[in-house]
Coordinates of C-alpha atoms and ligand atoms in Angstrom, one line a residue:
X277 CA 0.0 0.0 0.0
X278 CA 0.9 3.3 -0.8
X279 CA 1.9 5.4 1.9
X280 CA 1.5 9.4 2.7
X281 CA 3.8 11.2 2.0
X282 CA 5.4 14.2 0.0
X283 CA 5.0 14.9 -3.4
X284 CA 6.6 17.5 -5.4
X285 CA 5.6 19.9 -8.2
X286 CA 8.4 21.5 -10.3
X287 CA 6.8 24.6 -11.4
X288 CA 7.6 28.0 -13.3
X289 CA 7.7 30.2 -10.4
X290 CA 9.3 27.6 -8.6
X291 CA 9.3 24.0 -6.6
X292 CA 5.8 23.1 -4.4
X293 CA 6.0 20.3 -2.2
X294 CA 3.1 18.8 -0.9
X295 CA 3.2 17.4 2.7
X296 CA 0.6 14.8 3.2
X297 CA -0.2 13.6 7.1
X298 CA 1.6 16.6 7.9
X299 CA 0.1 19.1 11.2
X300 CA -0.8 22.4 11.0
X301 CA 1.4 22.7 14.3
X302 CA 4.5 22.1 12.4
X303 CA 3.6 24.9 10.0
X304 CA 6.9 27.2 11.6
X305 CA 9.2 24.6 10.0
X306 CA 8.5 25.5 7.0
X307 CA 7.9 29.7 6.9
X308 CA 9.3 32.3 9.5
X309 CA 6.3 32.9 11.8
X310 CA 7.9 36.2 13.1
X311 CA 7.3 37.4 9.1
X312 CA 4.3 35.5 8.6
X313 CA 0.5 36.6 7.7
X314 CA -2.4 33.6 8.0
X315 CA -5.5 34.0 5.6
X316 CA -8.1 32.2 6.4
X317 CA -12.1 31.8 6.6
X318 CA -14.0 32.5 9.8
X319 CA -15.2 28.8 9.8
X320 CA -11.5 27.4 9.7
X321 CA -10.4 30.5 12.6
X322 CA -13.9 29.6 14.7
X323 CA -12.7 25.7 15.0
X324 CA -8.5 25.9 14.5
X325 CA -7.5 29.3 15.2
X326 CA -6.0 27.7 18.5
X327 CA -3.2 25.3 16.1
X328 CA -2.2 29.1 14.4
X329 CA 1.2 30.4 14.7
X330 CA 1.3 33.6 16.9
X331 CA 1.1 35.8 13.7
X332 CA -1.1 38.6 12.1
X333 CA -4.1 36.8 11.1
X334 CA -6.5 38.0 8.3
X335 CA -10.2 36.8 8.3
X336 CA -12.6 36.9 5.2
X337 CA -15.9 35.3 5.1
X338 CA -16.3 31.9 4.4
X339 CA -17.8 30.3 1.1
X340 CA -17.3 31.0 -3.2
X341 CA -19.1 34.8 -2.5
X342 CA -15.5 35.7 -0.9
X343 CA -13.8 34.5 -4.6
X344 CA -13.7 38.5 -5.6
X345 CA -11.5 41.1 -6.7
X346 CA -13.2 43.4 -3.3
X347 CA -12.0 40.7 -1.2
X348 CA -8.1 40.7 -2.6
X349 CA -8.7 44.3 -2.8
X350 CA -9.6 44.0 1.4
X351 CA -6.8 41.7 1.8
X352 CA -4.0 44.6 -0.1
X353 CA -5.0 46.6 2.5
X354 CA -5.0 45.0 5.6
X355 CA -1.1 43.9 4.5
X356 CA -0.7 47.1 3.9
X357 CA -2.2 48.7 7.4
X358 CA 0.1 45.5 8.8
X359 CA 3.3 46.5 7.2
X360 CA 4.1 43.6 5.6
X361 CA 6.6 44.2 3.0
X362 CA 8.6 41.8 1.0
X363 CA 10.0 39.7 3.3
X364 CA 6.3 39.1 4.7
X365 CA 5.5 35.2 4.3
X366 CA 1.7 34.5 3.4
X367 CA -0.1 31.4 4.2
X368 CA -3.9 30.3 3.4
X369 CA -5.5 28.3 6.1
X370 CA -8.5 26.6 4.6
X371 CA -10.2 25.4 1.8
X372 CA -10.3 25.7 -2.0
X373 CA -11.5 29.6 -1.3
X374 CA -9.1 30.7 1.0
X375 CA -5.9 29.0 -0.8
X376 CA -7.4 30.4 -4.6
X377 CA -7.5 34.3 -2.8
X378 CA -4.5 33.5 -1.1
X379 CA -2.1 32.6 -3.8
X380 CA -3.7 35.4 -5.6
X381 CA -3.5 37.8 -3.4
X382 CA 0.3 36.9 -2.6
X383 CA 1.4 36.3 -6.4
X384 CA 0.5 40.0 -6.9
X385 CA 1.7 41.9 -3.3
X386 CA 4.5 43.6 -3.9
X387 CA 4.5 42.1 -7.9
X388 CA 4.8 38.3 -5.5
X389 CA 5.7 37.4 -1.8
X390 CA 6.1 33.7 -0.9
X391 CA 3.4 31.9 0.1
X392 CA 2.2 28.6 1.4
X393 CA -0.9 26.7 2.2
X394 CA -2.3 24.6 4.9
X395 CA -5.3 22.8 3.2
X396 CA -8.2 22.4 5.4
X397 CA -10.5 20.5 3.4
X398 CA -10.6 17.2 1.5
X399 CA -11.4 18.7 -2.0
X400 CA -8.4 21.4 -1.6
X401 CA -6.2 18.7 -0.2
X402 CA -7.1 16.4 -3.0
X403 CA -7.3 19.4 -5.7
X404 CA -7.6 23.5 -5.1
X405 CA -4.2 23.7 -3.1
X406 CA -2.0 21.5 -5.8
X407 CA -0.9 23.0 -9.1
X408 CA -0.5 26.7 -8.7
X409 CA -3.7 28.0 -10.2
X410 CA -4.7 31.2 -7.9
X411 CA -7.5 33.3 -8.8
X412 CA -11.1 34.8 -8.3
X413 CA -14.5 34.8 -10.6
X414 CA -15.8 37.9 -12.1
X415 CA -18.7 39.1 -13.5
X416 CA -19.9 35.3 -12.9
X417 CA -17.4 33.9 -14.8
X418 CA -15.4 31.3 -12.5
X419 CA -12.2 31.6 -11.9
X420 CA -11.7 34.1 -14.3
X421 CA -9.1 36.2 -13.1
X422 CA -5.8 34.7 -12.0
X423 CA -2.2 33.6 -12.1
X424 CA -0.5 30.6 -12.0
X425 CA 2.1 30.3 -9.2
X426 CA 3.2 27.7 -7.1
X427 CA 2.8 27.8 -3.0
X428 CA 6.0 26.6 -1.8
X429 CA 4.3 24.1 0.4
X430 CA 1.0 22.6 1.4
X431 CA 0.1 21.0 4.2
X432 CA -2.5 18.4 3.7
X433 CA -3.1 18.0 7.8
X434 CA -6.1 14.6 8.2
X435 CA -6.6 16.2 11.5
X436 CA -8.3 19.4 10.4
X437 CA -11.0 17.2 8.1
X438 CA -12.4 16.2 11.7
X439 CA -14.6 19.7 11.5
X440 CA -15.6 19.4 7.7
X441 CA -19.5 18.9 7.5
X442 CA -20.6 16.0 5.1
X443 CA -21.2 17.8 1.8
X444 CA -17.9 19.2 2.2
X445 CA -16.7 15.7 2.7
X446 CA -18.6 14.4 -0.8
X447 CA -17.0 16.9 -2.7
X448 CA -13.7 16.3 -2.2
X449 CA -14.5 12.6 -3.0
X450 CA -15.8 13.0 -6.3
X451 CA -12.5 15.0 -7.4
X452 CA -11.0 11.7 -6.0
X453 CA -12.8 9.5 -8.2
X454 CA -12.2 11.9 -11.1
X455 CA -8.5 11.5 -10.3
X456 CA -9.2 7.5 -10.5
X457 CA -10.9 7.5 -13.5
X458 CA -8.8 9.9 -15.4
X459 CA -5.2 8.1 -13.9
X460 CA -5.4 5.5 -11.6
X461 CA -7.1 2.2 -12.7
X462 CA -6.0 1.0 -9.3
X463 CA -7.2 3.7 -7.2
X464 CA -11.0 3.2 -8.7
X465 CA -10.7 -0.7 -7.4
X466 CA -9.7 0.9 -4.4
X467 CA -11.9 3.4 -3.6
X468 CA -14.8 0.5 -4.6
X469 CA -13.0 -1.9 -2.0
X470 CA -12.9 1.1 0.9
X471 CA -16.2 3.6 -0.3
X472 CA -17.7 3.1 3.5
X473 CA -14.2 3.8 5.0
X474 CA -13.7 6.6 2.6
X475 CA -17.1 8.2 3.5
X476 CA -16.2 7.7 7.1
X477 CA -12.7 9.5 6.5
X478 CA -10.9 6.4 7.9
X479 CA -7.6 7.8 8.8
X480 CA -5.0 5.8 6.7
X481 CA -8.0 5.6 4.0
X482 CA -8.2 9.3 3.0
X483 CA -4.0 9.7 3.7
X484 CA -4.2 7.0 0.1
X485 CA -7.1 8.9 -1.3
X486 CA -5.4 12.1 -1.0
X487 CA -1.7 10.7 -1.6
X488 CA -2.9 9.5 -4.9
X489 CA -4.5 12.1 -6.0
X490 CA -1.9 14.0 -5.3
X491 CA 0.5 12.1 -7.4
X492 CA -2.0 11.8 -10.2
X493 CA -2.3 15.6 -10.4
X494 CA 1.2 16.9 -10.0
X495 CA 2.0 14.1 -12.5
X496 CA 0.2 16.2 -14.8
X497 CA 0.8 19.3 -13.6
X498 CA 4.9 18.7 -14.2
X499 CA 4.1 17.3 -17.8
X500 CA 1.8 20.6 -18.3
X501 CA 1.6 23.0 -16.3
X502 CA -0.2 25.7 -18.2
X503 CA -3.0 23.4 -19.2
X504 CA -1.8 23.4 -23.3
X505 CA -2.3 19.8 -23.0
X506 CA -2.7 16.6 -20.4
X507 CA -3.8 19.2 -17.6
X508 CA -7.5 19.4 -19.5
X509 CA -8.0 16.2 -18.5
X510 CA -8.6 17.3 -15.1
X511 CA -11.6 19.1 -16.3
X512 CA -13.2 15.7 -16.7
X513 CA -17.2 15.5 -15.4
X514 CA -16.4 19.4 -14.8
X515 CA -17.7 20.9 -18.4
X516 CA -20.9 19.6 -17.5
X517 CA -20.4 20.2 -14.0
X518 CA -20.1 23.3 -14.1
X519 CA -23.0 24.2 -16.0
X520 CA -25.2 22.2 -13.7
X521 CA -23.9 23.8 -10.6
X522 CA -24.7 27.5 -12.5
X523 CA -27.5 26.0 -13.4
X524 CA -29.4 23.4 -10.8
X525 CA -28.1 25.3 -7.7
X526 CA -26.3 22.0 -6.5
X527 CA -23.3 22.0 -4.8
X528 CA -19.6 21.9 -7.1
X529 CA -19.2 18.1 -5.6
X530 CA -22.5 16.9 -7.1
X531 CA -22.6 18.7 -10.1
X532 CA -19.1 17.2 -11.0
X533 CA -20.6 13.4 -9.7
X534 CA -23.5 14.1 -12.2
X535 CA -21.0 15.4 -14.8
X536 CA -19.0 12.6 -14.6
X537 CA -21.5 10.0 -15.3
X538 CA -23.2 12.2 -18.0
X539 CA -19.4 12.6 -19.6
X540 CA -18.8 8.3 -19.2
X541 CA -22.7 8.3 -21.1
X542 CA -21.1 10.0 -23.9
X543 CA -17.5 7.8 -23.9
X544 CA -20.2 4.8 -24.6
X545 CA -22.1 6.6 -27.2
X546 CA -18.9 7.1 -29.2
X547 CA -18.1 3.6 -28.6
X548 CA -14.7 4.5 -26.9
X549 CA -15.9 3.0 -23.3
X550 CA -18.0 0.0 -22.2
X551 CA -21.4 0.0 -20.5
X552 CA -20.5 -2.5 -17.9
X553 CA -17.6 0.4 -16.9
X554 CA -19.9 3.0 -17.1
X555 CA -21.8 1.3 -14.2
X556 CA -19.5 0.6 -12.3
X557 CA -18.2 4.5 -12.0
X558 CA -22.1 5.0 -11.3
X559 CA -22.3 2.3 -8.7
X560 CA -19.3 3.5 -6.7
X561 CA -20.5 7.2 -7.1
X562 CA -24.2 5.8 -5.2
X563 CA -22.3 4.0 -2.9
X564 CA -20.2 7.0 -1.9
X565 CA -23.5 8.8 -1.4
X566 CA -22.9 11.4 -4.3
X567 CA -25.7 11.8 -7.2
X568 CA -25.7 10.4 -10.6
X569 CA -28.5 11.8 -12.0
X570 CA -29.4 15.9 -11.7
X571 CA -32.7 17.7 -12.8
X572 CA -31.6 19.5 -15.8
X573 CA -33.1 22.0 -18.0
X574 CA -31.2 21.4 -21.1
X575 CA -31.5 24.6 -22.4
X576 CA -30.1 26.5 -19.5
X577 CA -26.8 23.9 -19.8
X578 CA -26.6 24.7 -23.3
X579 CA -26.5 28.1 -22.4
X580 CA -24.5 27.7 -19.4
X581 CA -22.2 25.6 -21.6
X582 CA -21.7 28.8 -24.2
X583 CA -19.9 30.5 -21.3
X584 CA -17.4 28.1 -20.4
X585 CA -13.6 29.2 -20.8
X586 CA -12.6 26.0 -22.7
X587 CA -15.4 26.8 -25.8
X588 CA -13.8 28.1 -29.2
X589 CA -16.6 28.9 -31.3
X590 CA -18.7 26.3 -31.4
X591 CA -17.3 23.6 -30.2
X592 CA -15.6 22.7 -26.7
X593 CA -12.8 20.4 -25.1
X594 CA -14.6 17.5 -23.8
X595 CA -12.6 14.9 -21.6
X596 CA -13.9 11.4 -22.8
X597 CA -13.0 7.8 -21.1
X598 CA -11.5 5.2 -23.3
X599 CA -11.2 3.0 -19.7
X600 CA -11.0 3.6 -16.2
X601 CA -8.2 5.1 -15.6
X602 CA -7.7 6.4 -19.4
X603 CA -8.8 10.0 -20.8
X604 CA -8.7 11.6 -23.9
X605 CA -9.7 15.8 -24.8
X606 CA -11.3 15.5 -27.6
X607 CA -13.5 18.9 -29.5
X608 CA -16.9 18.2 -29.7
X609 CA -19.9 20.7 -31.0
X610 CA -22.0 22.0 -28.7
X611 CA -24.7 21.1 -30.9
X612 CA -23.4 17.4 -30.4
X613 CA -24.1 17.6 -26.9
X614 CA -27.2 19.4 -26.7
X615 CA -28.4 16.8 -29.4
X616 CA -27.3 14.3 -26.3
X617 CA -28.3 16.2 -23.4
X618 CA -31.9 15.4 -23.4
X619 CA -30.5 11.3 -23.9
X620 CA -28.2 11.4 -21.4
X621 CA -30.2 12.6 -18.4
X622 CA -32.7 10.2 -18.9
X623 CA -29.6 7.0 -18.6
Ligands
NAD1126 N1 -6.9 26.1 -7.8 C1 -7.3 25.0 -8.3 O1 -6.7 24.2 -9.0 C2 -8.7 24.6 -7.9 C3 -9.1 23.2 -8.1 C4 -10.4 22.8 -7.6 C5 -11.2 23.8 -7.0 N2 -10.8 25.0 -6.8 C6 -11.6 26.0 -6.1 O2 -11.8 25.6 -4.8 C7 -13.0 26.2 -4.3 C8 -13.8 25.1 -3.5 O3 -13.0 24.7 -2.5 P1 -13.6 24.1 -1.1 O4 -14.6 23.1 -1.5 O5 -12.5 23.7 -0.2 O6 -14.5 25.3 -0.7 P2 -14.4 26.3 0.6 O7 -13.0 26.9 0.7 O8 -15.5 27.3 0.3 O9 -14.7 25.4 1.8 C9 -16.0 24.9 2.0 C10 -16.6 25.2 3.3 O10 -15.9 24.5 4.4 C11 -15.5 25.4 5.4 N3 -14.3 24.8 6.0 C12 -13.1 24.8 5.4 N4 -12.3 24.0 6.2 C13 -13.0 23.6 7.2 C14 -12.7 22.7 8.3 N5 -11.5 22.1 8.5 N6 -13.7 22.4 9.2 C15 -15.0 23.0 9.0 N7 -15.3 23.8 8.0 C16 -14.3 24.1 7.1 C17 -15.3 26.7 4.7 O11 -15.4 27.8 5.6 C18 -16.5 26.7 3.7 O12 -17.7 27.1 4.3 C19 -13.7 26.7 -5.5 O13 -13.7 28.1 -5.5 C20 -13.0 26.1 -6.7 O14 -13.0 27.0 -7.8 C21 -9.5 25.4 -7.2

């Protein structure tokens, strides 16, 4: 069995290394807490604040609201009002939220301070705090403003998921299955061996779920780190996803659950993946609790789909299966899917 670990991206701006089973406690090995500034959520301060170096400490509110250029605008000038200059070292305490702001924020103080992140939930330990992509939405576009720059660390601390609530927990397992199904045959078997334990957060359980996924996404992320190739694949079950969760008002985790089954439907259609695989991704993704199936209005998802980042003209990178484990980007017209849309939700 695999065991946690560190993991480590070489990046443009520089090396990240991923600490897996690490503690928040430890976090003054790795940045000078005398120079240091924490960002993090009120929901992370209200249950952790007490593991927190003795540091300046700057609080936004919690949730995907926060993700805008007014709060990195807030966030200038608090470092400002603190003095921190350019030996200040920044680190994001929290989830997928706080460490997008964060690296933001920090990649731009100054033209770029060093930064770090202590990831506080499962999806940013599994996803949001590994490849360098910082940024903010605007004018409802997701993520839409940004910079890609590496944290120098993150600490992926098991201890900290205690204080998650459930949804959170389901979806940061469905960008572990996505990592499966895109890169690890092995880690789908896995995760359809352990799905209770997983659910639970079984200690030495989620350190493999979010070891592996970790591997399987700085693997990429070192092969292509500007997403110009291989790092699309991570977008699998997310074109969809995305448009459901603008859409349906679901959270990120199901939408992507629903997207991933509705992007496996297609990979059959085309005749690139079998039915009995298709299932089984289904099966697991009911027995972990997350949905398979969303009330759609097809023409809001065609719509919603017109907006995504990754459309050129008409047509958009899709991320097909040829096997579990196996991706492909491939173009399809947006007509193609709307023509399967209707087909699709009904599977
Ligand atoms: N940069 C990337 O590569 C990348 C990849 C995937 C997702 N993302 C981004 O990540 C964001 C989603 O991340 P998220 O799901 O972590 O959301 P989040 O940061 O909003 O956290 C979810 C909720 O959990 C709370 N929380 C965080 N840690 C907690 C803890 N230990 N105990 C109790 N509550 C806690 C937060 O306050 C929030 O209410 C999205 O904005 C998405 O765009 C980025």
């Amino acid at each position: 069995m695999k065991m946690a670990g560190m993991v480590k991206i070489q990046g443009s701006t520089g090396i990240s290394t991923i600490m897996v089973g690490e503690r928040l406690g430890n976090l003054g090995t790795y940045a000078p807490v005398e120079n240091m500034v924490v960002i993090t959520d009120t929901n992370v301060s209200r249950y952790h604040a007490g593991d927190f170096p003795p540091c300046k400490v700057i609080n936004i509110d919690p949730g995907e609201k926060s993700k805008t250029l007014d709060t990195v605008r807030s966030i200038y000038k608090r470092l400002l009002e603190n003095g921190a200059d350019r030996s200040t070292f920044i680190v994001g305490i929290g989830g997928g939220v706080v460490c997008d702001i964060t690296g933001f924020a920090a990649s731009t103080y100054l033209r770029g301070v060093r930064f770090g992140f202590v990831s506080s939930t499962l999806l940013s330990q599994v996803d949001a705090s590994v490849g360098g992509k910082n940024g903010v939405n605007f004018m409802g576009y997701k993520n839409m403003v940004g910079v890609i720059s590496q944290p120098e660390f993150v600490i992926c601390d098991p201890n900290l998921l205690k204080t998650l609530p459930q949804k959170e927990i389901l979806c940061g397992l469905a960008e572990v299955v996505k990592h499966a199904l895109i890169g690890d045959p092995e880690l789908f078997s896995y995760l359809e061996d352990n799905h209770k334990k997983a659910a639970d957060l079984d200690r030495p359980v989620t350190e493999r779920l979010v070891h592996d996924s970790v591997l399987i996404k700085s693997a990429i992320v070192n092969r292509d780190e500007r997403e110009n190739g291989d790092r699309r694949k991570l977008n699998f079950g997310h074109t969809f996803g995305h448009a459901m969760e603008n859409t349906a008002g679901v959270s990120h985790g199901e939408a992507v659950s629903a997207g991933m089954v509705m992007a496996a439907e297609i990979s059959v259609q085309k005749g690139y993946l079998g039915r009995d695989k298709a299932e089984r991704i289904g099966a697991l993704l009911r027995r972990l609790k997350l949905p398979v199936r969303l009330e759609i209005d097809p023409g809001k998802v065609t719509d919603a789909l017109k907006k995504d980042k990754k459309r050129q003209g008409d047509r958009i990178r899709f991320v097909l299966l040829k096997a579990l484990g196996h991706a492909v980007v491939e173009e399809i017209s947006i007509r193609e899917i709307e023509d399967n849309i209707q087909a699709i939700s009904e599977v």
